[in-house]
CSV table of C-alpha atoms in Angstrom, one decimal:
chain,number,residue,atom,x,y,z
A,1,MET,CA,-0.4,18.7,-47.8
A,2,GLY,CA,-2.7,15.8,-48.8
A,3,LYS,CA,-5.4,14.1,-47.0
A,4,GLU,CA,-4.5,13.0,-43.5
A,5,VAL,CA,-4.5,9.4,-42.3
A,6,ASN,CA,-4.3,8.9,-38.5
A,7,GLY,CA,-2.7,12.4,-38.2
A,8,VAL,CA,0.0,11.8,-40.9
A,9,SER,CA,-0.5,13.4,-44.3
A,10,ARG,CA,-0.6,11.2,-47.5
A,11,SER,CA,2.2,13.2,-48.9
A,12,ARG,CA,4.4,12.0,-46.0
A,13,PHE,CA,3.6,8.4,-46.9
A,14,GLU,CA,4.7,9.1,-50.4
A,15,MET,CA,8.2,9.9,-49.1
A,16,PHE,CA,8.8,6.1,-48.9
A,17,SER,CA,10.6,5.0,-52.1
A,18,SER,CA,10.3,1.4,-53.3
A,19,SER,CA,14.1,0.9,-53.0
A,20,ASP,CA,13.8,1.9,-49.3
A,21,GLU,CA,11.1,-0.6,-48.4
A,22,ALA,CA,12.0,-3.6,-46.3
A,23,ILE,CA,9.6,-6.6,-46.3
A,24,ILE,CA,7.8,-5.4,-43.1
A,25,ASN,CA,7.2,-2.1,-44.8
A,26,LYS,CA,5.7,-3.8,-47.9
A,27,LYS,CA,3.5,-6.2,-45.9
A,28,LEU,CA,2.1,-3.7,-43.4
A,29,PRO,CA,0.2,-0.5,-44.1
A,30,LYS,CA,2.0,2.7,-43.0
A,31,GLU,CA,-0.9,3.5,-40.7
A,32,LEU,CA,-0.4,0.2,-38.8
A,33,LEU,CA,3.4,0.7,-38.6
A,34,LEU,CA,2.8,4.1,-37.2
A,35,ARG,CA,0.5,2.6,-34.6
A,36,ILE,CA,3.2,0.0,-33.6
A,37,PHE,CA,5.7,2.8,-33.3
A,38,SER,CA,3.4,4.6,-30.9
A,39,PHE,CA,4.1,2.0,-28.2
A,40,LEU,CA,7.9,2.5,-28.2
A,41,ASP,CA,9.9,4.5,-25.7
A,42,VAL,CA,12.1,7.4,-26.5
A,43,VAL,CA,15.3,5.4,-26.7
A,44,THR,CA,13.8,2.8,-29.0
A,45,LEU,CA,12.2,5.4,-31.2
A,46,CYS,CA,15.6,7.1,-31.7
A,47,ARG,CA,17.2,3.8,-32.6
A,48,CYS,CA,14.4,3.0,-35.1
A,49,ALA,CA,14.9,6.4,-36.7
A,50,GLN,CA,18.4,5.3,-37.8
A,51,VAL,CA,17.3,2.1,-39.5
A,52,SER,CA,16.0,3.6,-42.8
A,53,ARG,CA,14.5,6.7,-44.3
A,54,SER,CA,11.0,5.3,-44.0
A,55,TRP,CA,11.5,4.3,-40.3
A,56,ASN,CA,13.0,7.7,-39.6
A,57,VAL,CA,9.8,9.4,-40.8
A,58,LEU,CA,7.6,7.0,-38.7
A,59,ALA,CA,9.8,7.2,-35.6
A,60,LEU,CA,10.0,10.9,-35.5
A,61,ASP,CA,6.4,11.6,-36.3
A,62,GLY,CA,5.0,13.9,-33.6
A,63,SER,CA,2.1,11.6,-32.8
A,64,ASN,CA,4.6,9.1,-31.3
A,65,TRP,CA,5.9,11.7,-28.9
A,66,GLN,CA,2.9,12.5,-26.8
A,67,ARG,CA,4.5,11.3,-23.5
A,68,ILE,CA,8.2,11.9,-22.9
A,69,ASP,CA,10.3,11.3,-19.7
A,70,LEU,CA,13.9,12.5,-20.0
A,71,PHE,CA,14.8,11.6,-16.4
A,72,ASP,CA,17.2,8.8,-17.5
A,73,PHE,CA,19.1,11.3,-19.6
A,74,GLN,CA,19.2,14.2,-17.2
A,75,ARG,CA,22.9,14.7,-17.2
A,76,ASP,CA,23.0,15.2,-21.0
A,77,ILE,CA,19.9,17.3,-21.4
A,78,GLU,CA,20.4,20.9,-22.3
A,79,GLY,CA,18.0,23.6,-23.3
A,80,ARG,CA,18.6,23.1,-27.0
A,81,VAL,CA,17.4,19.5,-26.7
A,82,VAL,CA,14.1,20.6,-25.1
A,83,GLU,CA,13.7,23.2,-27.9
A,84,ASN,CA,14.3,20.6,-30.6
A,85,ILE,CA,11.8,18.2,-29.0
A,86,SER,CA,9.2,20.9,-28.7
A,87,LYS,CA,9.5,21.8,-32.4
A,88,ARG,CA,9.2,18.1,-33.4
A,89,CYS,CA,6.3,17.3,-31.1
A,90,GLY,CA,4.4,20.5,-31.4
A,91,GLY,CA,0.7,20.2,-30.5
A,92,PHE,CA,1.0,16.4,-30.1
A,93,LEU,CA,2.8,16.5,-26.8
A,94,ARG,CA,0.7,16.0,-23.7
A,95,LYS,CA,3.1,14.8,-21.0
A,96,LEU,CA,6.7,15.8,-20.5
A,97,SER,CA,9.0,15.1,-17.5
A,98,LEU,CA,12.2,17.1,-17.3
A,99,ARG,CA,12.8,16.0,-13.6
A,100,GLY,CA,16.3,16.7,-12.6
A,101,CYS,CA,17.4,18.3,-15.9
A,102,LEU,CA,19.7,20.9,-14.3
A,103,GLY,CA,20.7,22.4,-17.6
A,104,VAL,CA,17.3,23.5,-18.7
A,105,GLY,CA,16.4,27.2,-18.1
A,106,ASP,CA,13.7,29.8,-18.8
A,107,SER,CA,14.7,30.4,-22.5
A,108,ALA,CA,14.3,26.8,-23.5
A,109,LEU,CA,11.0,26.5,-21.7
A,110,ARG,CA,9.6,29.6,-23.3
A,111,THR,CA,10.3,28.0,-26.7
A,112,PHE,CA,8.7,24.8,-25.4
A,113,ALA,CA,5.6,26.6,-24.2
A,114,GLN,CA,5.2,28.4,-27.6
A,115,ASN,CA,5.4,25.1,-29.5
A,116,CYS,CA,3.6,22.7,-27.2
A,117,ARG,CA,0.4,24.5,-26.4
A,118,ASN,CA,-1.6,21.3,-25.6
A,119,ILE,CA,0.7,20.2,-22.8
A,120,GLU,CA,-1.3,18.8,-19.8
A,121,LEU,CA,1.3,17.3,-17.5
A,122,LEU,CA,4.8,18.9,-17.0
A,123,SER,CA,7.4,18.0,-14.4
A,124,LEU,CA,10.2,20.5,-13.8
A,125,ASN,CA,11.1,18.9,-10.4
A,126,GLY,CA,14.7,19.9,-9.6
A,127,CYS,CA,15.2,22.2,-12.6
A,128,THR,CA,16.9,24.7,-10.4
A,129,LYS,CA,17.6,27.2,-13.2
A,130,ILE,CA,14.0,28.2,-13.9
A,131,THR,CA,12.4,31.3,-12.4
A,132,ASP,CA,9.1,33.1,-12.5
A,133,SER,CA,9.7,33.7,-16.2
A,134,THR,CA,8.9,30.0,-17.0
A,135,CYS,CA,5.6,30.2,-15.3
A,136,ASN,CA,4.8,33.4,-17.2
A,137,SER,CA,5.4,31.5,-20.4
A,138,LEU,CA,3.3,28.6,-19.3
A,139,SER,CA,0.5,31.0,-18.4
A,140,LYS,CA,0.7,32.7,-21.8
A,141,PHE,CA,0.8,29.7,-24.0
A,142,CYS,CA,-0.4,26.6,-22.2
A,143,PRO,CA,-4.0,27.0,-21.1
A,144,LYS,CA,-4.6,23.2,-20.9
A,145,LEU,CA,-2.0,22.5,-18.2
A,146,LYS,CA,-3.4,20.3,-15.5
A,147,HIS,CA,-0.4,18.9,-13.6
A,148,LEU,CA,2.7,21.0,-12.8
A,149,ASP,CA,5.6,19.9,-10.7
A,150,LEU,CA,8.0,22.7,-9.6
A,151,ALA,CA,9.4,21.0,-6.5
A,152,SER,CA,12.8,22.3,-5.5
A,153,CYS,CA,12.7,25.2,-8.0
A,154,THR,CA,13.7,27.6,-5.3
A,155,SER,CA,13.6,30.8,-7.4
A,156,ILE,CA,9.8,30.4,-7.8
A,157,THR,CA,7.9,33.2,-6.0
A,158,ASN,CA,4.3,34.4,-5.6
A,159,LEU,CA,4.6,35.9,-9.1
A,160,SER,CA,4.6,32.4,-10.5
A,161,LEU,CA,1.4,31.4,-8.7
A,162,LYS,CA,-0.3,34.6,-9.8
A,163,ALA,CA,0.7,34.0,-13.4
A,164,LEU,CA,-0.6,30.4,-13.3
A,165,SER,CA,-3.9,31.5,-11.9
A,166,GLU,CA,-4.4,33.9,-14.8
A,167,GLY,CA,-3.5,31.5,-17.6
A,168,CYS,CA,-4.0,27.9,-16.4
A,169,PRO,CA,-7.5,27.7,-14.9
A,170,LEU,CA,-7.7,24.0,-15.5
A,171,LEU,CA,-4.8,23.3,-13.1
A,172,GLU,CA,-5.6,20.2,-10.9
A,173,GLN,CA,-2.3,19.4,-9.3
A,174,LEU,CA,0.6,21.7,-8.3
A,175,ASN,CA,3.8,20.7,-6.5
A,176,ILE,CA,5.8,23.7,-5.1
A,177,SER,CA,7.5,21.8,-2.3
A,178,TRP,CA,10.6,23.6,-1.0
A,179,CYS,CA,9.7,26.8,-2.9
A,180,ASP,CA,10.2,28.6,0.3
A,181,GLN,CA,9.6,32.1,-1.1
A,182,VAL,CA,5.9,31.4,-1.5
A,183,THR,CA,3.6,33.1,0.9
A,184,LYS,CA,-0.2,33.4,1.5
A,185,ASP,CA,-0.5,36.0,-1.2
A,186,GLY,CA,0.6,33.6,-3.9
A,187,VAL,CA,-1.6,30.8,-2.5
A,188,GLN,CA,-4.6,33.1,-2.4
A,189,ALA,CA,-4.2,34.2,-6.0
A,190,LEU,CA,-3.8,30.6,-7.2
A,191,VAL,CA,-6.8,29.0,-5.4
A,192,ARG,CA,-9.2,31.8,-6.3
A,193,CYS,CA,-8.8,31.2,-10.0
A,194,CYS,CA,-8.1,27.4,-10.0
A,195,PRO,CA,-11.2,26.0,-8.4
A,196,GLY,CA,-10.5,22.5,-9.7
A,197,LEU,CA,-7.4,21.9,-7.7
A,198,LYS,CA,-7.2,18.4,-6.4
A,199,GLY,CA,-3.6,18.1,-5.2
A,200,LEU,CA,-1.4,20.7,-3.5
A,201,PHE,CA,2.1,19.8,-2.4
A,202,LEU,CA,3.5,22.6,-0.2
A,203,LYS,CA,6.1,20.6,1.7
A,204,GLY,CA,8.9,22.9,3.1
A,205,CYS,CA,7.1,26.1,2.2
A,206,THR,CA,8.1,27.5,5.6
A,207,GLN,CA,6.6,30.9,5.2
A,208,LEU,CA,3.0,29.6,5.0
A,209,GLU,CA,0.7,30.4,7.9
A,210,ASP,CA,-2.9,29.7,8.8
A,211,GLU,CA,-4.1,32.5,6.5
A,212,ALA,CA,-2.9,30.5,3.5
A,213,LEU,CA,-4.8,27.5,4.6
A,214,LYS,CA,-8.0,29.5,5.1
A,215,HIS,CA,-7.9,30.5,1.4
A,216,ILE,CA,-7.4,26.8,0.4
A,217,GLY,CA,-10.3,25.7,2.6
A,218,ALA,CA,-12.6,28.5,1.2
A,219,HIS,CA,-11.8,27.9,-2.5
A,220,CYS,CA,-10.8,24.2,-3.1
A,221,PRO,CA,-13.8,22.0,-2.5
A,222,GLU,CA,-12.3,19.3,-4.9
A,223,LEU,CA,-9.1,19.0,-2.9
A,224,VAL,CA,-8.1,15.3,-2.4
A,225,THR,CA,-4.4,15.5,-1.5
A,226,LEU,CA,-2.6,18.1,0.7
A,227,ASN,CA,1.0,18.0,1.8
A,228,LEU,CA,2.1,20.5,4.4
A,229,GLN,CA,5.1,18.7,5.8
A,230,THR,CA,7.5,20.9,7.9
A,231,CYS,CA,5.2,24.0,7.4
A,232,SER,CA,6.0,24.7,11.0
A,233,GLN,CA,4.0,27.9,11.5
A,234,ILE,CA,0.6,26.4,10.8
A,235,THR,CA,-1.8,25.6,13.7
A,236,ASP,CA,-5.1,24.0,14.4
A,237,GLU,CA,-6.9,27.2,13.3
A,238,GLY,CA,-5.8,26.9,9.6
A,239,LEU,CA,-6.2,23.1,9.4
A,240,ILE,CA,-9.7,23.1,10.8
A,241,THR,CA,-10.7,25.4,8.0
A,242,ILE,CA,-9.2,22.9,5.5
A,243,CYS,CA,-11.2,20.1,7.1
A,244,ARG,CA,-14.5,22.1,7.0
A,245,GLY,CA,-14.0,23.2,3.4
A,246,CYS,CA,-12.5,20.1,1.8
A,247,HIS,CA,-14.8,17.2,2.5
A,248,ARG,CA,-13.3,15.1,-0.3
A,249,LEU,CA,-9.8,15.0,1.3
A,250,GLN,CA,-8.2,11.6,1.1
A,251,SER,CA,-4.5,12.3,1.9
A,252,LEU,CA,-3.1,14.7,4.4
A,253,CYS,CA,0.5,15.1,5.5
A,254,VAL,CA,1.3,17.5,8.4
A,255,SER,CA,4.4,15.7,9.6
A,256,GLY,CA,6.7,18.1,11.5
A,257,CYS,CA,3.9,20.5,12.2
A,258,ALA,CA,4.5,20.5,16.0
A,259,ASN,CA,1.8,23.0,16.9
A,260,ILE,CA,-1.2,20.8,16.0
A,261,THR,CA,-3.4,19.1,18.6
A,262,ASP,CA,-6.2,16.6,18.9
A,263,ALA,CA,-8.5,19.3,17.5
A,264,ILE,CA,-7.2,18.4,14.0
A,265,LEU,CA,-8.0,14.7,14.5
A,266,ASN,CA,-11.5,15.6,15.7
A,267,ALA,CA,-12.1,17.9,12.7
A,268,LEU,CA,-10.9,15.3,10.3
A,269,GLY,CA,-13.2,12.7,11.8
A,270,GLN,CA,-16.2,15.1,11.6
A,271,ASN,CA,-15.6,16.4,8.1
A,272,CYS,CA,-13.4,14.1,6.0
A,273,PRO,CA,-14.8,10.5,6.1
A,274,ARG,CA,-12.9,9.6,2.9
A,275,LEU,CA,-9.5,10.0,4.5
A,276,ARG,CA,-7.1,7.2,3.4
A,277,ILE,CA,-3.7,8.5,4.2
A,278,LEU,CA,-2.6,10.5,7.3
A,279,GLU,CA,1.0,11.4,8.1
A,280,VAL,CA,1.5,13.1,11.5
A,281,ALA,CA,5.0,12.2,12.3
A,282,ARG,CA,6.6,14.3,15.1
A,283,CYS,CA,3.3,15.8,16.1
A,284,SER,CA,3.9,15.1,19.7
A,285,GLN,CA,0.7,16.8,21.1
A,286,LEU,CA,-1.6,14.2,19.6
A,287,THR,CA,-3.2,11.7,22.0
A,288,ASP,CA,-5.4,8.6,22.2
A,289,VAL,CA,-8.4,10.8,22.5
A,290,GLY,CA,-8.0,12.4,19.1
A,291,PHE,CA,-7.1,9.1,17.4
A,292,THR,CA,-10.2,7.5,18.9
A,293,THR,CA,-12.5,10.1,17.2
A,294,LEU,CA,-10.5,9.7,14.0
A,295,ALA,CA,-10.7,5.9,13.9
A,296,ARG,CA,-14.4,5.8,14.7
A,297,ASN,CA,-15.3,8.1,11.8
A,298,CYS,CA,-12.6,7.5,9.1
A,299,HIS,CA,-13.1,3.8,8.2
A,300,GLU,CA,-11.2,4.0,4.9
A,301,LEU,CA,-7.8,4.7,6.4
A,302,GLU,CA,-5.0,2.8,4.6
A,303,LYS,CA,-1.8,4.4,5.6
A,304,MET,CA,-0.9,6.1,8.9
A,305,ASP,CA,2.5,7.6,9.9
A,306,LEU,CA,2.4,8.1,13.7
A,307,GLU,CA,6.2,8.2,14.3
A,308,GLU,CA,7.1,10.1,17.4
A,309,CYS,CA,3.5,10.6,18.4
A,310,VAL,CA,4.9,9.9,21.9
A,311,GLN,CA,1.7,10.2,23.9
A,312,ILE,CA,-0.3,7.4,22.2
A,313,THR,CA,-0.7,4.1,23.8
A,314,ASP,CA,-2.3,0.7,23.1
A,315,ALA,CA,-5.7,2.5,23.2
A,316,THR,CA,-5.1,3.9,19.8
A,317,LEU,CA,-4.2,0.5,18.3
A,318,ILE,CA,-7.3,-1.0,19.8
A,319,GLN,CA,-9.5,1.7,18.1
A,320,LEU,CA,-7.6,1.2,14.8
A,321,SER,CA,-8.0,-2.5,15.0
A,322,ILE,CA,-11.8,-2.2,15.5
A,323,HIS,CA,-12.7,0.6,13.1
A,324,CYS,CA,-10.1,0.6,10.3
A,325,PRO,CA,-10.3,-2.7,8.4
A,326,ARG,CA,-8.4,-1.3,5.3
A,327,LEU,CA,-5.2,-0.4,7.2
A,328,GLN,CA,-2.1,-1.4,5.1
A,329,VAL,CA,0.8,0.6,6.4
A,330,LEU,CA,1.3,1.7,10.0
A,331,SER,CA,4.4,3.5,11.5
A,332,LEU,CA,4.6,3.5,15.3
A,333,SER,CA,8.4,4.2,15.5
A,334,HIS,CA,9.4,6.0,18.7
A,335,CYS,CA,5.9,5.5,20.2
A,336,GLU,CA,7.5,4.2,23.4
A,337,LEU,CA,4.2,3.5,25.3
A,338,ILE,CA,3.1,0.8,22.8
A,339,THR,CA,3.2,-2.7,24.2
A,340,ASP,CA,2.6,-6.3,23.1
A,341,ASP,CA,-1.1,-5.9,24.0
A,342,GLY,CA,-1.7,-3.2,21.4
A,343,ILE,CA,0.0,-5.3,18.8
A,344,ARG,CA,-2.2,-8.3,19.9
A,345,HIS,CA,-5.3,-6.3,19.1
A,346,LEU,CA,-3.9,-5.1,15.8
A,347,GLY,CA,-3.0,-8.7,14.8
A,348,SER,CA,-6.5,-9.9,15.5
A,349,GLY,CA,-8.3,-7.1,13.8
A,350,PRO,CA,-10.0,-7.2,10.4
A,351,CYS,CA,-7.1,-5.5,8.7
A,352,ALA,CA,-4.5,-8.1,9.9
A,353,HIS,CA,-5.2,-11.1,7.7
A,354,ASP,CA,-5.6,-9.6,4.2
A,355,ARG,CA,-4.5,-5.9,4.3
A,356,LEU,CA,-1.7,-5.1,6.7
A,357,GLU,CA,1.6,-4.9,4.7
A,358,VAL,CA,4.0,-2.8,6.7
A,359,ILE,CA,4.4,-2.1,10.4
A,360,GLU,CA,7.2,0.0,11.8
A,361,LEU,CA,8.1,-0.4,15.4
A,362,ASP,CA,11.6,1.1,15.6
A,363,ASN,CA,12.5,2.2,19.2
A,364,CYS,CA,9.4,0.8,20.9
A,365,PRO,CA,11.2,-0.5,24.0
A,366,LEU,CA,8.2,-2.4,25.4
A,367,ILE,CA,7.8,-4.6,22.4
A,368,THR,CA,8.9,-8.2,22.8
A,369,ASP,CA,8.8,-11.5,20.9
A,370,ALA,CA,5.2,-11.8,21.9
A,371,SER,CA,4.3,-9.1,19.4
A,372,LEU,CA,5.8,-11.2,16.6
A,373,GLU,CA,3.7,-14.1,17.7
A,374,HIS,CA,0.6,-11.9,17.4
A,375,LEU,CA,1.6,-10.9,13.8
A,376,LYS,CA,2.3,-14.4,12.4
A,377,THR,CA,-1.3,-14.6,11.0
A,378,CYS,CA,-0.9,-11.4,9.0
A,379,HIS,CA,-0.4,-13.2,5.7
A,380,SER,CA,-0.1,-9.9,3.7
A,381,LEU,CA,2.7,-8.6,5.9
A,382,ASP,CA,5.7,-7.7,3.7
A,383,ARG,CA,7.9,-5.7,6.0
A,384,ILE,CA,8.5,-5.1,9.7
A,385,GLU,CA,10.9,-2.6,11.2
A,386,LEU,CA,12.4,-3.5,14.6
A,387,TYR,CA,15.5,-1.3,15.0
A,388,ASP,CA,16.4,-0.7,18.6
A,389,CYS,CA,13.6,-3.0,20.0
A,390,GLN,CA,15.9,-4.4,22.6
A,391,GLN,CA,13.5,-7.1,23.8
A,392,ILE,CA,13.2,-8.6,20.3
A,393,THR,CA,15.4,-11.7,19.8
A,394,ARG,CA,16.8,-13.5,16.8
A,395,ALA,CA,14.8,-16.6,17.9
A,396,GLY,CA,11.6,-14.6,17.8
A,397,ILE,CA,12.3,-13.4,14.3
A,398,LYS,CA,13.1,-16.9,13.2
A,399,ARG,CA,9.8,-18.2,14.5
A,400,LEU,CA,8.0,-15.4,12.7
A,401,ARG,CA,9.7,-16.4,9.5
A,402,THR,CA,8.4,-19.9,9.7
A,403,HIS,CA,4.9,-18.5,9.2
A,404,LEU,CA,5.9,-15.6,6.9
A,405,PRO,CA,8.9,-16.9,4.9
A,406,ASN,CA,9.0,-13.9,2.5
A,407,ILE,CA,8.8,-11.1,5.1
A,408,LYS,CA,11.5,-8.5,5.2
A,409,VAL,CA,12.6,-8.0,8.8
A,410,HIS,CA,14.9,-5.0,9.6
A,411,ALA,CA,16.6,-5.1,13.0
A,412,TYR,CA,20.0,-5.1,14.6
A,413,PHE,CA,21.7,-6.7,17.6
A,414,ALA,CA,24.7,-5.9,19.7
A,415,PRO,CA,27.6,-8.3,19.5
A,416,VAL,CA,27.4,-11.3,21.9
A,417,THR,CA,30.8,-10.5,23.4
A,418,PRO,CA,32.8,-7.3,22.9
A,419,PRO,CA,36.1,-7.5,21.0
A,420,PRO,CA,39.2,-7.3,23.2
A,421,SER,CA,40.6,-3.9,24.0
A,422,VAL,CA,43.7,-2.7,22.3
A,423,GLY,CA,46.7,-1.2,24.2
A,424,GLY,CA,45.4,-2.0,27.6
A,425,SER,CA,42.9,0.9,27.7
A,426,ARG,CA,39.1,0.3,27.6
A,427,GLN,CA,37.7,0.9,24.1
A,428,ARG,CA,34.2,2.2,23.5
A,429,PHE,CA,32.0,0.4,21.0
A,430,CYS,CA,29.0,1.5,19.1
A,431,ARG,CA,26.1,-0.8,18.3
A,432,CYS,CA,26.6,-3.2,15.4
A,433,CYS,CA,24.0,-3.1,12.7
A,434,ILE,CA,22.9,-6.3,11.0
A,435,LEU,CA,20.2,-6.4,8.4
A,436,LEU,CA,18.3,-9.6,8.8
């Protein structure tokens, strides 16, 4: 091999014969052509590779294949394709998404790991054939791995987490959502050897208990994002440990964790001032008292999902309107105690004019057209949900649209008059849905 130019050897450039050169190849240096090709997507590169011998060499050069997303081709992707890609890309490849590639298994990923040892981001989301063997391969050959998505890979067990902890110490983000065989032992092994973890997605890991959270709180000071949705066994005890140990936390999802109480909101307020996203849907024990503490201490909140927090009242909205000027998305669906007065405070708060983009009020029976009047000055409002708000009228929505013509309003109304019954017997009708 001769001297390299931008990662391509001079001998490779010599493969271009004069008879093969088009005008663009004669006018532009090969280094510049290679740079141009580096901006093309996978499909375009493959098309260019069929134009001529010279373009074939350029298009298939490993340096152009540093980031690959095969999601659009998932039905066609088999293990051999991944193996061929890994051989072509080699050490150039940094990011690969095989999301939804159902045909890819452990054997192909072992070959991939052996060939692509500089991989940093790998998505295997939905690759249901893979097992702990794949994580063993990644542990053995891919020490630079930082982001790994194994969501819905249901054969993954604690052995995978132990392997990753041994061979991938730089891991920053791990998604093992719906890997329901994982327990506290796997989490403990992972967090002890990966101190730089910033994102953990454990949605649907139903065997996790407070003990697992205590290990996270003790060993993950850099944690920014944590998703524990539907981890129904966790309680205040484990989450308080997270709050006390992870002061950089910005996003927390505990929707469906019905055992938690206001103690969590107090702990977040006291320990996690950078919190931006909080999802606590279906956490029915939370009250105005806890949200008051949270709002008064977490002024950077941008998104809150409070769906089915059935105890909260207008008092929570008053505190959010005063203390949370960055609020963009707020879900209050099935919060049946919310009234027009709470929306009035929200609509006059500092977030209303420039920040608030989405508000969800499905099944809030006390909400009337007056609430829509209070929101008409929210110029950033993009979407409002009003399903089953029976005091909302078409006229009220029409008036809102005169002030916010581009807003998406989702609601439905029963027919004005029921259709005539057939056969003399009274017919039962369900509610008609109309997207406005």
